[in-house]
Every structure is written in structure tokens, then in C-alpha cells.
């Protein structure tokens, strides 16, 4: 898992990394793949793109990576040198303080944690379009 936040679209039975692209009258989705395919344009080596109306997609999800650290829920925002940048999802200031988290802004607390201290890391997909 290296993309900590991304859109994923299902189009013609296959899943693609995607990004929404608003147009004047409807939403379109840029689909990405690493290898060439019919209708996909190579925009740089190893990156082929095709833009389709969102209505042609079977689904569109926003995917994040979540985990537990010291028993509390977090979202993963980055990785560096075997450590993960975690953002607290629990909503308790008292718990954030007890864990020694850094306050980034009001209600937002983060920390760097060793990857081997993190449990239950998984993708969480929220439908943007079913």
C-alpha cells in the first residue's frame, strides 16, 4: 500500500486509479493504467490515460488507508524511513493529548509512528458514485 489516498473507478469490469475531472455539464473521470490499451493515451512513460464520463463507470470510490495505533483509530497520510504519518480519527482531545499527538490545527492531531507498531492497516473505500 503506497497510495494513502486515491480515487478508484470500475470501468468495463476493471479497476483503475482515477481522478474526477469536472466538465461544464457533467463529471468525467480520468482512468490511469501502466500498460498500453485501446483508447488510452500515453502521457508519460508507464502512464496511460483515458477520460470517460462518470456515467460510464460502474463505480467510483475515494480510498484511504486506515489503521489502529495504541488501540485508537487513525488514517495514514505518508511514510518515511519505516515510520507512518498518522492522523487521529477518534475525536477526543483528551485521548489525543494522552497519546502525545501533535496538534496540527483545531481538532486535527498527528504523529509519526513506527510501522511495526501499527495494527489493522486496511483500505477503506467510500462510494462517490455507486
mmCIF file of N, CA and C in Angstrom:
data_model
loop_
_atom_site.group_PDB
_atom_site.id
_atom_site.type_symbol
_atom_site.label_atom_id
_atom_site.label_comp_id
_atom_site.label_asym_id
_atom_site.label_seq_id
_atom_site.Cartn_x
_atom_site.Cartn_y
_atom_site.Cartn_z
ATOM 1 N N UNK A 1 0.836 -1.179 0.000
ATOM 2 C CA UNK A 1 0.000 0.000 0.000
ATOM 3 C C UNK A 1 0.883 1.246 0.000
ATOM 4 N N UNK A 2 0.912 1.944 -1.099
ATOM 5 C CA UNK A 2 1.703 3.168 -1.117
ATOM 6 C C UNK A 2 0.858 4.399 -1.410
ATOM 7 N N UNK A 3 -0.258 4.245 -2.075
ATOM 8 C CA UNK A 3 -1.156 5.382 -2.295
ATOM 9 C C UNK A 3 -2.086 5.456 -1.089
ATOM 10 N N UNK A 4 -1.844 6.421 -0.228
ATOM 11 C CA UNK A 4 -2.595 6.503 1.022
ATOM 12 C C UNK A 4 -3.978 7.102 0.822
ATOM 13 N N UNK A 5 -4.155 7.887 -0.236
ATOM 14 C CA UNK A 5 -5.445 8.481 -0.591
ATOM 15 C C UNK A 5 -5.539 8.464 -2.115
ATOM 16 N N UNK A 6 -6.615 7.924 -2.633
ATOM 17 C CA UNK A 6 -6.753 7.874 -4.092
ATOM 18 C C UNK A 6 -8.213 7.607 -4.465
ATOM 19 N N UNK A 7 -8.531 7.944 -5.701
ATOM 20 C CA UNK A 7 -9.819 7.560 -6.253
ATOM 21 C C UNK A 7 -9.618 6.269 -7.025
ATOM 22 N N UNK A 8 -10.648 5.428 -7.005
ATOM 23 C CA UNK A 8 -10.619 4.186 -7.777
ATOM 24 C C UNK A 8 -11.946 4.062 -8.503
ATOM 25 N N UNK A 9 -11.866 3.815 -9.809
ATOM 26 C CA UNK A 9 -13.069 3.655 -10.627
ATOM 27 C C UNK A 9 -13.107 2.251 -11.220
ATOM 28 N N UNK A 10 -14.310 1.720 -11.341
ATOM 29 C CA UNK A 10 -14.507 0.452 -12.055
ATOM 30 C C UNK A 10 -15.162 0.811 -13.376
ATOM 31 N N UNK A 11 -14.489 0.427 -14.461
ATOM 32 C CA UNK A 11 -14.968 0.733 -15.802
ATOM 33 C C UNK A 11 -14.788 -0.505 -16.658
ATOM 34 N N UNK A 12 -15.866 -0.940 -17.284
ATOM 35 C CA UNK A 12 -15.868 -2.133 -18.135
ATOM 36 C C UNK A 12 -15.253 -3.340 -17.427
ATOM 37 N N UNK A 13 -15.606 -3.487 -16.134
ATOM 38 C CA UNK A 13 -15.203 -4.664 -15.368
ATOM 39 C C UNK A 13 -13.807 -4.636 -14.783
ATOM 40 N N UNK A 14 -13.057 -3.560 -14.979
ATOM 41 C CA UNK A 14 -11.699 -3.468 -14.433
ATOM 42 C C UNK A 14 -11.591 -2.246 -13.522
ATOM 43 N N UNK A 15 -10.722 -2.350 -12.512
ATOM 44 C CA UNK A 15 -10.486 -1.239 -11.595
ATOM 45 C C UNK A 15 -9.294 -0.414 -12.050
ATOM 46 N N UNK A 16 -9.430 0.899 -11.924
ATOM 47 C CA UNK A 16 -8.385 1.828 -12.336
ATOM 48 C C UNK A 16 -8.163 2.871 -11.255
ATOM 49 N N UNK A 17 -6.925 3.303 -11.097
ATOM 50 C CA UNK A 17 -6.667 4.518 -10.354
ATOM 51 C C UNK A 17 -7.288 5.630 -11.172
ATOM 52 N N UNK A 18 -7.959 6.556 -10.503
ATOM 53 C CA UNK A 18 -8.733 7.548 -11.249
ATOM 54 C C UNK A 18 -8.659 8.910 -10.574
ATOM 55 N N UNK A 19 -9.088 9.912 -11.317
ATOM 56 C CA UNK A 19 -9.262 11.236 -10.730
ATOM 57 C C UNK A 19 -10.456 11.903 -11.393
ATOM 58 N N UNK A 20 -11.356 12.443 -10.571
ATOM 59 C CA UNK A 20 -12.510 13.143 -11.122
ATOM 60 C C UNK A 20 -12.060 14.398 -11.875
ATOM 61 N N UNK A 21 -12.770 14.680 -12.944
ATOM 62 C CA UNK A 21 -12.456 15.850 -13.770
ATOM 63 C C UNK A 21 -13.772 16.542 -14.125
ATOM 64 N N UNK A 22 -14.123 17.606 -13.389
ATOM 65 C CA UNK A 22 -15.394 18.285 -13.671
ATOM 66 C C UNK A 22 -15.397 18.938 -15.053
ATOM 67 N N UNK A 23 -16.475 18.728 -15.776
ATOM 68 C CA UNK A 23 -16.714 19.403 -17.049
ATOM 69 C C UNK A 23 -17.956 20.276 -16.865
ATOM 70 N N UNK A 24 -18.262 21.091 -17.843
ATOM 71 C CA UNK A 24 -19.352 22.067 -17.718
ATOM 72 C C UNK A 24 -20.677 21.436 -17.306
ATOM 73 N N UNK A 25 -21.055 20.327 -17.916
ATOM 74 C CA UNK A 25 -22.377 19.755 -17.659
ATOM 75 C C UNK A 25 -22.371 18.435 -16.912
ATOM 76 N N UNK A 26 -21.207 17.797 -16.795
ATOM 77 C CA UNK A 26 -21.164 16.521 -16.093
ATOM 78 C C UNK A 26 -19.756 16.234 -15.593
ATOM 79 N N UNK A 27 -19.670 15.256 -14.731
ATOM 80 C CA UNK A 27 -18.384 14.835 -14.194
ATOM 81 C C UNK A 27 -17.777 13.763 -15.091
ATOM 82 N N UNK A 28 -16.512 13.914 -15.403
ATOM 83 C CA UNK A 28 -15.768 12.906 -16.138
ATOM 84 C C UNK A 28 -14.714 12.334 -15.201
ATOM 85 N N UNK A 29 -14.139 11.203 -15.574
ATOM 86 C CA UNK A 29 -13.135 10.543 -14.748
ATOM 87 C C UNK A 29 -11.941 10.182 -15.623
ATOM 88 N N UNK A 30 -10.746 10.564 -15.151
ATOM 89 C CA UNK A 30 -9.505 10.184 -15.838
ATOM 90 C C UNK A 30 -9.058 8.839 -15.273
ATOM 91 N N UNK A 31 -9.034 7.826 -16.123
ATOM 92 C CA UNK A 31 -8.593 6.488 -15.733
ATOM 93 C C UNK A 31 -7.114 6.343 -16.054
ATOM 94 N N UNK A 32 -6.367 5.694 -15.169
ATOM 95 C CA UNK A 32 -4.930 5.511 -15.394
ATOM 96 C C UNK A 32 -4.559 4.043 -15.330
ATOM 97 N N UNK A 33 -3.605 3.681 -16.184
ATOM 98 C CA UNK A 33 -3.026 2.336 -16.156
ATOM 99 C C UNK A 33 -1.569 2.419 -16.567
ATOM 100 N N UNK A 34 -0.787 1.407 -16.214
ATOM 101 C CA UNK A 34 0.649 1.445 -16.509
ATOM 102 C C UNK A 34 0.991 0.936 -17.893
ATOM 103 N N UNK A 35 0.148 0.054 -18.438
ATOM 104 C CA UNK A 35 0.453 -0.516 -19.752
ATOM 105 C C UNK A 35 -0.500 0.017 -20.816
ATOM 106 N N UNK A 36 -0.094 -0.034 -22.076
ATOM 107 C CA UNK A 36 -0.949 0.476 -23.165
ATOM 108 C C UNK A 36 -2.238 -0.334 -23.302
ATOM 109 N N UNK A 37 -3.287 0.339 -23.769
ATOM 110 C CA UNK A 37 -4.557 -0.321 -24.061
ATOM 111 C C UNK A 37 -5.332 0.557 -25.035
ATOM 112 N N UNK A 38 -6.271 -0.060 -25.745
ATOM 113 C CA UNK A 38 -7.106 0.658 -26.705
ATOM 114 C C UNK A 38 -7.785 1.862 -26.057
ATOM 115 N N UNK A 39 -7.640 3.027 -26.673
ATOM 116 C CA UNK A 39 -8.292 4.235 -26.198
ATOM 117 C C UNK A 39 -7.544 4.961 -25.096
ATOM 118 N N UNK A 40 -6.442 4.399 -24.606
ATOM 119 C CA UNK A 40 -5.625 5.049 -23.574
ATOM 120 C C UNK A 40 -4.442 5.726 -24.240
ATOM 121 N N UNK A 41 -4.177 6.951 -23.849
ATOM 122 C CA UNK A 41 -3.071 7.729 -24.414
ATOM 123 C C UNK A 41 -1.904 7.739 -23.427
ATOM 124 N N UNK A 42 -0.716 7.480 -23.933
ATOM 125 C CA UNK A 42 0.465 7.532 -23.075
ATOM 126 C C UNK A 42 0.832 9.004 -22.842
ATOM 127 N N UNK A 43 0.761 9.437 -21.578
ATOM 128 C CA UNK A 43 1.061 10.829 -21.246
ATOM 129 C C UNK A 43 2.489 10.989 -20.720
ATOM 130 N N UNK A 44 3.063 9.898 -20.276
ATOM 131 C CA UNK A 44 4.471 9.819 -19.892
ATOM 132 C C UNK A 44 4.799 8.335 -19.817
ATOM 133 N N UNK A 45 6.061 7.979 -19.823
ATOM 134 C CA UNK A 45 6.391 6.548 -19.798
ATOM 135 C C UNK A 45 5.741 5.845 -18.603
ATOM 136 N N UNK A 46 5.022 4.780 -18.919
ATOM 137 C CA UNK A 46 4.368 3.996 -17.873
ATOM 138 C C UNK A 46 3.073 4.570 -17.342
ATOM 139 N N UNK A 47 2.539 5.603 -18.001
ATOM 140 C CA UNK A 47 1.270 6.197 -17.562
ATOM 141 C C UNK A 47 0.376 6.425 -18.776
ATOM 142 N N UNK A 48 -0.691 5.637 -18.846
ATOM 143 C CA UNK A 48 -1.651 5.715 -19.942
ATOM 144 C C UNK A 48 -2.984 6.173 -19.375
ATOM 145 N N UNK A 49 -3.618 7.148 -20.033
ATOM 146 C CA UNK A 49 -4.817 7.797 -19.506
ATOM 147 C C UNK A 49 -5.953 7.753 -20.518
ATOM 148 N N UNK A 50 -7.152 7.570 -20.000
ATOM 149 C CA UNK A 50 -8.360 7.677 -20.820
ATOM 150 C C UNK A 50 -9.403 8.396 -19.970
ATOM 151 N N UNK A 51 -10.071 9.386 -20.547
ATOM 152 C CA UNK A 51 -11.102 10.139 -19.831
ATOM 153 C C UNK A 51 -12.470 9.688 -20.322
ATOM 154 N N UNK A 52 -13.335 9.345 -19.357
ATOM 155 C CA UNK A 52 -14.684 8.865 -19.679
ATOM 156 C C UNK A 52 -15.699 9.587 -18.790
ATOM 157 N N UNK A 53 -16.954 9.719 -19.246
ATOM 158 C CA UNK A 53 -17.998 10.290 -18.386
ATOM 159 C C UNK A 53 -18.219 9.385 -17.173
ATOM 160 N N UNK A 54 -18.453 9.953 -16.014
ATOM 161 C CA UNK A 54 -18.643 9.159 -14.804
ATOM 162 C C UNK A 54 -19.814 8.193 -14.964
ATOM 163 N N UNK A 55 -20.784 8.545 -15.785
ATOM 164 C CA UNK A 55 -21.926 7.667 -16.024
ATOM 165 C C UNK A 55 -21.561 6.344 -16.673
ATOM 166 N N UNK A 56 -20.409 6.284 -17.334
ATOM 167 C CA UNK A 56 -19.951 5.022 -17.935
ATOM 168 C C UNK A 56 -19.251 4.131 -16.912
ATOM 169 N N UNK A 57 -18.930 4.674 -15.750
ATOM 170 C CA UNK A 57 -18.236 3.894 -14.716
ATOM 171 C C UNK A 57 -19.245 3.109 -13.887
ATOM 172 N N UNK A 58 -18.893 1.878 -13.581
ATOM 173 C CA UNK A 58 -19.737 1.053 -12.729
ATOM 174 C C UNK A 58 -19.705 1.548 -11.288
ATOM 175 N N UNK A 59 -18.563 2.137 -10.884
ATOM 176 C CA UNK A 59 -18.455 2.710 -9.543
ATOM 177 C C UNK A 59 -17.276 3.672 -9.499
ATOM 178 N N UNK A 60 -17.326 4.555 -8.517
ATOM 179 C CA UNK A 60 -16.225 5.473 -8.252
ATOM 180 C C UNK A 60 -16.132 5.599 -6.737
ATOM 181 N N UNK A 61 -14.957 5.317 -6.182
ATOM 182 C CA UNK A 61 -14.746 5.354 -4.739
ATOM 183 C C UNK A 61 -13.550 6.242 -4.396
ATOM 184 N N UNK A 62 -13.608 6.835 -3.206
ATOM 185 C CA UNK A 62 -12.440 7.502 -2.645
ATOM 186 C C UNK A 62 -11.874 6.537 -1.613
ATOM 187 N N UNK A 63 -10.618 6.173 -1.777
ATOM 188 C CA UNK A 63 -9.997 5.138 -0.958
ATOM 189 C C UNK A 63 -8.925 5.757 -0.065
ATOM 190 N N UNK A 64 -9.001 5.446 1.232
ATOM 191 C CA UNK A 64 -7.974 5.874 2.181
ATOM 192 C C UNK A 64 -7.453 4.636 2.902
ATOM 193 N N UNK A 65 -6.317 4.782 3.548
ATOM 194 C CA UNK A 65 -5.770 3.694 4.356
ATOM 195 C C UNK A 65 -5.945 4.090 5.821
ATOM 196 N N UNK A 66 -6.601 3.212 6.571
ATOM 197 C CA UNK A 66 -6.837 3.442 7.989
ATOM 198 C C UNK A 66 -6.153 2.340 8.786
ATOM 199 N N UNK A 67 -5.968 2.605 10.075
ATOM 200 C CA UNK A 67 -5.296 1.638 10.933
ATOM 201 C C UNK A 67 -5.639 1.929 12.388
ATOM 202 N N UNK A 68 -5.033 1.144 13.279
ATOM 203 C CA UNK A 68 -5.126 1.398 14.716
ATOM 204 C C UNK A 68 -3.708 1.509 15.256
ATOM 205 N N UNK A 69 -3.517 2.479 16.121
ATOM 206 C CA UNK A 69 -2.240 2.656 16.803
ATOM 207 C C UNK A 69 -2.554 2.878 18.271
ATOM 208 N N UNK A 70 -1.952 2.057 19.116
ATOM 209 C CA UNK A 70 -2.212 2.117 20.555
ATOM 210 C C UNK A 70 -3.704 2.027 20.852
ATOM 211 N N UNK A 71 -4.389 1.199 20.032
ATOM 212 C CA UNK A 71 -5.803 0.939 20.240
ATOM 213 C C UNK A 71 -6.757 1.987 19.701
ATOM 214 N N UNK A 72 -6.234 3.037 19.099
ATOM 215 C CA UNK A 72 -7.077 4.138 18.611
ATOM 216 C C UNK A 72 -7.084 4.188 17.078
ATOM 217 N N UNK A 73 -8.160 4.732 16.472
ATOM 218 C CA UNK A 73 -8.277 4.782 15.007
ATOM 219 C C UNK A 73 -7.498 5.951 14.392
ATOM 220 N N UNK A 74 -6.814 5.656 13.290
ATOM 221 C CA UNK A 74 -6.024 6.659 12.579
ATOM 222 C C UNK A 74 -6.174 6.471 11.078
ATOM 223 N N UNK A 75 -5.851 7.515 10.347
ATOM 224 C CA UNK A 75 -5.740 7.471 8.893
ATOM 225 C C UNK A 75 -4.271 7.699 8.553
ATOM 226 N N UNK A 76 -3.762 6.925 7.597
ATOM 227 C CA UNK A 76 -2.359 7.047 7.203
ATOM 228 C C UNK A 76 -2.235 8.136 6.139
ATOM 229 N N UNK A 77 -1.264 9.052 6.332
ATOM 230 C CA UNK A 77 -1.067 10.158 5.398
ATOM 231 C C UNK A 77 0.270 10.118 4.690
ATOM 232 N N UNK A 78 1.202 9.302 5.147
ATOM 233 C CA UNK A 78 2.510 9.260 4.500
ATOM 234 C C UNK A 78 3.402 8.235 5.157
ATOM 235 N N UNK A 79 4.574 8.041 4.556
ATOM 236 C CA UNK A 79 5.544 7.097 5.093
ATOM 237 C C UNK A 79 6.943 7.622 4.825
ATOM 238 N N UNK A 80 7.812 7.442 5.813
ATOM 239 C CA UNK A 80 9.204 7.856 5.658
ATOM 240 C C UNK A 80 10.060 7.023 6.615
ATOM 241 N N UNK A 81 11.078 6.388 6.068
ATOM 242 C CA UNK A 81 12.046 5.641 6.872
ATOM 243 C C UNK A 81 11.400 4.656 7.849
ATOM 244 N N UNK A 82 10.406 3.895 7.361
ATOM 245 C CA UNK A 82 9.762 2.895 8.201
ATOM 246 C C UNK A 82 8.780 3.447 9.224
ATOM 247 N N UNK A 83 8.501 4.737 9.115
ATOM 248 C CA UNK A 83 7.536 5.362 10.025
ATOM 249 C C UNK A 83 6.351 5.881 9.206
ATOM 250 N N UNK A 84 5.175 5.829 9.807
ATOM 251 C CA UNK A 84 3.952 6.272 9.145
ATOM 252 C C UNK A 84 3.459 7.572 9.783
ATOM 253 N N UNK A 85 3.017 8.484 8.933
ATOM 254 C CA UNK A 85 2.386 9.708 9.414
ATOM 255 C C UNK A 85 0.908 9.398 9.620
ATOM 256 N N UNK A 86 0.460 9.454 10.865
ATOM 257 C CA UNK A 86 -0.902 9.084 11.227
ATOM 258 C C UNK A 86 -1.687 10.303 11.673
ATOM 259 N N UNK A 87 -2.965 10.341 11.273
ATOM 260 C CA UNK A 87 -3.876 11.388 11.731
ATOM 261 C C UNK A 87 -4.991 10.733 12.533
ATOM 262 N N UNK A 88 -5.175 11.221 13.734
ATOM 263 C CA UNK A 88 -6.135 10.662 14.683
ATOM 264 C C UNK A 88 -7.571 10.871 14.203
ATOM 265 N N UNK A 89 -8.372 9.803 14.256
ATOM 266 C CA UNK A 89 -9.769 9.871 13.819
ATOM 267 C C UNK A 89 -10.763 9.820 14.979
ATOM 268 N N UNK A 90 -10.253 9.657 16.201
ATOM 269 C CA UNK A 90 -11.132 9.419 17.345
ATOM 270 C C UNK A 90 -11.934 10.604 17.836
ATOM 271 N N UNK A 91 -11.448 11.825 17.650
ATOM 272 C CA UNK A 91 -12.224 12.990 18.032
ATOM 273 C C UNK A 91 -12.154 13.400 19.499
ATOM 274 N N UNK A 92 -11.324 12.751 20.308
ATOM 275 C CA UNK A 92 -11.202 13.117 21.711
ATOM 276 C C UNK A 92 -9.889 13.860 21.958
ATOM 277 N N UNK A 93 -10.008 15.122 22.375
ATOM 278 C CA UNK A 93 -8.819 15.917 22.672
ATOM 279 C C UNK A 93 -8.032 15.272 23.806
ATOM 280 N N UNK A 94 -8.742 14.760 24.804
ATOM 281 C CA UNK A 94 -8.070 14.129 25.946
ATOM 282 C C UNK A 94 -7.254 12.915 25.508
ATOM 283 N N UNK A 95 -7.818 12.100 24.625
ATOM 284 C CA UNK A 95 -7.085 10.940 24.122
ATOM 285 C C UNK A 95 -5.901 11.380 23.276
ATOM 286 N N UNK A 96 -6.097 12.383 22.430
ATOM 287 C CA UNK A 96 -5.003 12.898 21.600
ATOM 288 C C UNK A 96 -3.850 13.367 22.480
ATOM 289 N N UNK A 97 -4.170 14.073 23.540
ATOM 290 C CA UNK A 97 -3.124 14.547 24.460
ATOM 291 C C UNK A 97 -2.450 13.371 25.169
ATOM 292 N N UNK A 98 -3.243 12.410 25.629
ATOM 293 C CA UNK A 98 -2.694 11.227 26.322
ATOM 294 C C UNK A 98 -1.720 10.478 25.431
ATOM 295 N N UNK A 99 -2.019 10.422 24.131
ATOM 296 C CA UNK A 99 -1.152 9.723 23.171
ATOM 297 C C UNK A 99 0.071 10.557 22.787
ATOM 298 N N UNK A 100 0.099 11.824 23.176
ATOM 299 C CA UNK A 100 1.230 12.681 22.850
ATOM 300 C C UNK A 100 1.237 13.135 21.397
ATOM 301 N N UNK A 101 0.051 13.269 20.801
ATOM 302 C CA UNK A 101 -0.054 13.660 19.401
ATOM 303 C C UNK A 101 0.222 15.153 19.234
ATOM 304 N N UNK A 102 0.719 15.511 18.062
ATOM 305 C CA UNK A 102 0.964 16.913 17.727
ATOM 306 C C UNK A 102 -0.321 17.525 17.172
ATOM 307 N N UNK A 103 -0.695 18.699 17.697
ATOM 308 C CA UNK A 103 -1.869 19.404 17.190
ATOM 309 C C UNK A 103 -1.463 20.156 15.928
ATOM 310 N N UNK A 104 -2.095 19.828 14.796
ATOM 311 C CA UNK A 104 -1.797 20.453 13.513
ATOM 312 C C UNK A 104 -2.661 21.701 13.338
ATOM 313 N N UNK A 105 -3.908 21.575 13.698
ATOM 314 C CA UNK A 105 -4.875 22.675 13.706
ATOM 315 C C UNK A 105 -6.003 22.237 14.617
ATOM 316 N N UNK A 106 -6.969 23.088 14.811
ATOM 317 C CA UNK A 106 -8.061 22.752 15.716
ATOM 318 C C UNK A 106 -8.708 21.423 15.325
ATOM 319 N N UNK A 107 -8.695 20.482 16.262
ATOM 320 C CA UNK A 107 -9.325 19.182 16.046
ATOM 321 C C UNK A 107 -8.532 18.204 15.208
ATOM 322 N N UNK A 108 -7.334 18.567 14.762
ATOM 323 C CA UNK A 108 -6.517 17.688 13.918
ATOM 324 C C UNK A 108 -5.218 17.362 14.657
ATOM 325 N N UNK A 109 -5.004 16.078 14.908
ATOM 326 C CA UNK A 109 -3.831 15.628 15.647
ATOM 327 C C UNK A 109 -3.114 14.549 14.851
ATOM 328 N N UNK A 110 -1.792 14.672 14.790
ATOM 329 C CA UNK A 110 -0.975 13.735 14.019
ATOM 330 C C UNK A 110 0.253 13.294 14.804
ATOM 331 N N UNK A 111 0.851 12.210 14.321
ATOM 332 C CA UNK A 111 2.128 11.759 14.869
ATOM 333 C C UNK A 111 2.811 10.861 13.846
ATOM 334 N N UNK A 112 4.106 10.666 14.040
ATOM 335 C CA UNK A 112 4.857 9.676 13.282
ATOM 336 C C UNK A 112 4.996 8.457 14.175
ATOM 337 N N UNK A 113 4.653 7.281 13.655
ATOM 338 C CA UNK A 113 4.735 6.040 14.433
ATOM 339 C C UNK A 113 5.488 4.990 13.632
ATOM 340 N N UNK A 114 6.222 4.151 14.343
ATOM 341 C CA UNK A 114 6.904 3.047 13.674
ATOM 342 C C UNK A 114 5.875 2.133 13.035
ATOM 343 N N UNK A 115 6.140 1.735 11.818
ATOM 344 C CA UNK A 115 5.201 0.899 11.069
ATOM 345 C C UNK A 115 4.858 -0.383 11.826
ATOM 346 N N UNK A 116 5.839 -0.962 12.519
ATOM 347 C CA UNK A 116 5.582 -2.226 13.222
ATOM 348 C C UNK A 116 4.729 -2.048 14.483
ATOM 349 N N UNK A 117 4.418 -0.807 14.868
ATOM 350 C CA UNK A 117 3.528 -0.545 15.999
ATOM 351 C C UNK A 117 2.076 -0.375 15.560
ATOM 352 N N UNK A 118 1.850 -0.360 14.268
ATOM 353 C CA UNK A 118 0.515 -0.120 13.714
ATOM 354 C C UNK A 118 -0.191 -1.454 13.457
ATOM 355 N N UNK A 119 -1.463 -1.509 13.842
ATOM 356 C CA UNK A 119 -2.277 -2.713 13.663
ATOM 357 C C UNK A 119 -3.436 -2.446 12.708
ATOM 358 N N UNK A 120 -3.990 -3.526 12.183
ATOM 359 C CA UNK A 120 -5.235 -3.488 11.409
ATOM 360 C C UNK A 120 -5.207 -2.486 10.253
ATOM 361 N N UNK A 121 -4.064 -2.362 9.560
ATOM 362 C CA UNK A 121 -3.998 -1.444 8.425
ATOM 363 C C UNK A 121 -4.813 -2.026 7.271
ATOM 364 N N UNK A 122 -5.711 -1.192 6.716
ATOM 365 C CA UNK A 122 -6.582 -1.653 5.630
ATOM 366 C C UNK A 122 -7.061 -0.464 4.817
ATOM 367 N N UNK A 123 -7.512 -0.759 3.617
ATOM 368 C CA UNK A 123 -8.129 0.270 2.781
ATOM 369 C C UNK A 123 -9.581 0.432 3.184
ATOM 370 N N UNK A 124 -10.025 1.673 3.153
ATOM 371 C CA UNK A 124 -11.428 1.979 3.391
ATOM 372 C C UNK A 124 -11.936 2.745 2.180
ATOM 373 N N UNK A 125 -12.925 2.198 1.490
ATOM 374 C CA UNK A 125 -13.442 2.811 0.275
ATOM 375 C C UNK A 125 -14.830 3.396 0.519
ATOM 376 N N UNK A 126 -14.970 4.688 0.198
ATOM 377 C CA UNK A 126 -16.247 5.378 0.354
ATOM 378 C C UNK A 126 -16.780 5.658 -1.046
ATOM 379 N N UNK A 127 -17.997 5.213 -1.336
ATOM 380 C CA UNK A 127 -18.526 5.456 -2.684
ATOM 381 C C UNK A 127 -18.764 6.934 -2.966
ATOM 382 N N UNK A 128 -18.257 7.376 -4.113
ATOM 383 C CA UNK A 128 -18.551 8.713 -4.613
ATOM 384 C C UNK A 128 -19.734 8.579 -5.559
ATOM 385 N N UNK A 129 -19.716 7.480 -6.276
ATOM 386 C CA UNK A 129 -20.813 7.117 -7.180
ATOM 387 C C UNK A 129 -20.927 5.606 -7.150
ATOM 388 N N UNK A 130 -22.088 5.083 -6.744
ATOM 389 C CA UNK A 130 -22.247 3.611 -6.678
ATOM 390 C C UNK A 130 -22.239 2.974 -8.049
#
